[in-house]
XYZ file of C-alpha atoms in Angstrom:
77
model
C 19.111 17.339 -64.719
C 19.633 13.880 -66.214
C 16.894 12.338 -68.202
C 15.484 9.050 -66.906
C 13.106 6.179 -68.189
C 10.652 4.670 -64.899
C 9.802 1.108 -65.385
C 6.716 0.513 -63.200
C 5.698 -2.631 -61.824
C 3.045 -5.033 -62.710
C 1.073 -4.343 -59.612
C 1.031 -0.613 -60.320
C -0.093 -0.265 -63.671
C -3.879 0.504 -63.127
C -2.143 3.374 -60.723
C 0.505 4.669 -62.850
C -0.762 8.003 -62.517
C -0.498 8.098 -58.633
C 3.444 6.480 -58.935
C 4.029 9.818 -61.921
C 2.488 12.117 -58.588
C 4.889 10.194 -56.392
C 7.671 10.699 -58.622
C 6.796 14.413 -58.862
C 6.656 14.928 -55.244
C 10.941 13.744 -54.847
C 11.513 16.071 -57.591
C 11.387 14.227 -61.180
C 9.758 16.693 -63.827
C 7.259 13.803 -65.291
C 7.196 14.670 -69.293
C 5.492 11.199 -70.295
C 3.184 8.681 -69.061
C 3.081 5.539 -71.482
C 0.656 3.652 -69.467
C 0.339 0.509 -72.099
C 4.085 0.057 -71.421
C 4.385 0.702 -67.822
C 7.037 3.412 -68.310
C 7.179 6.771 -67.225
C 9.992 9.234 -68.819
C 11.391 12.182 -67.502
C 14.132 14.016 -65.773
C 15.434 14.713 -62.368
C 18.398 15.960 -60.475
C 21.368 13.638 -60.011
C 21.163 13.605 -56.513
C 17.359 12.892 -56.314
C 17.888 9.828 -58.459
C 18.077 7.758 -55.560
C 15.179 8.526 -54.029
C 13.099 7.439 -56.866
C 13.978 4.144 -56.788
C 11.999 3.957 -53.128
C 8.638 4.845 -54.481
C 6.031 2.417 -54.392
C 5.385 1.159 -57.595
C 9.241 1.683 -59.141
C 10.300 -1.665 -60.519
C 13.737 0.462 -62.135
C 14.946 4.212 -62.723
C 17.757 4.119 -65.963
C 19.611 6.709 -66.720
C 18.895 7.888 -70.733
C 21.943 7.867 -72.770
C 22.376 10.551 -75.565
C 24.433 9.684 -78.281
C 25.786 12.058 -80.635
C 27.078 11.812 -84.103
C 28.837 14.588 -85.830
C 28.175 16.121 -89.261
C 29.711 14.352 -92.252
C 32.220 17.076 -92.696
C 33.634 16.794 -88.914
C 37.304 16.242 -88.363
C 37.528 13.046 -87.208
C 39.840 14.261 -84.539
């Protein structure tokens, strides 16, 4: 599973809920629903990324990068 952020469009706001059930039904595991913001943040399969992007409502799907900084003592190397 890759995390994702779902931008929702303007014309979908006052049904964000019903794009999160949308977005549930083609697999994404829904964790939050920031409806001020339009954005709905989860995580789905790799291969059912795709088929996010088709649901009503889903102005953009972006993958969440993770960025990871070792301890102070690490080897640099």
């Amino acid at each position: 599973m890759i995390r994702i952020t779902v931008t929702v469009d303007a014309d979908h706001l006052d049904t964000i809920e019903a794009v999160g059930a949308a977005l549930r039904q083609r697999g994404m595991r829904v964790d939050q629903v920031h409806r001020t913001i339009g954005i709905i943040s989860g995580a789905v399969g790799e291969d059912d990324r795709a088929l996010l992007e088709s649901v009503p409502g889903v102005q953009s799907v972006e993958t969440e990068n993770t960025i990871r900084i070792p301890p102070p003592d690490a080897n640099p190397q």
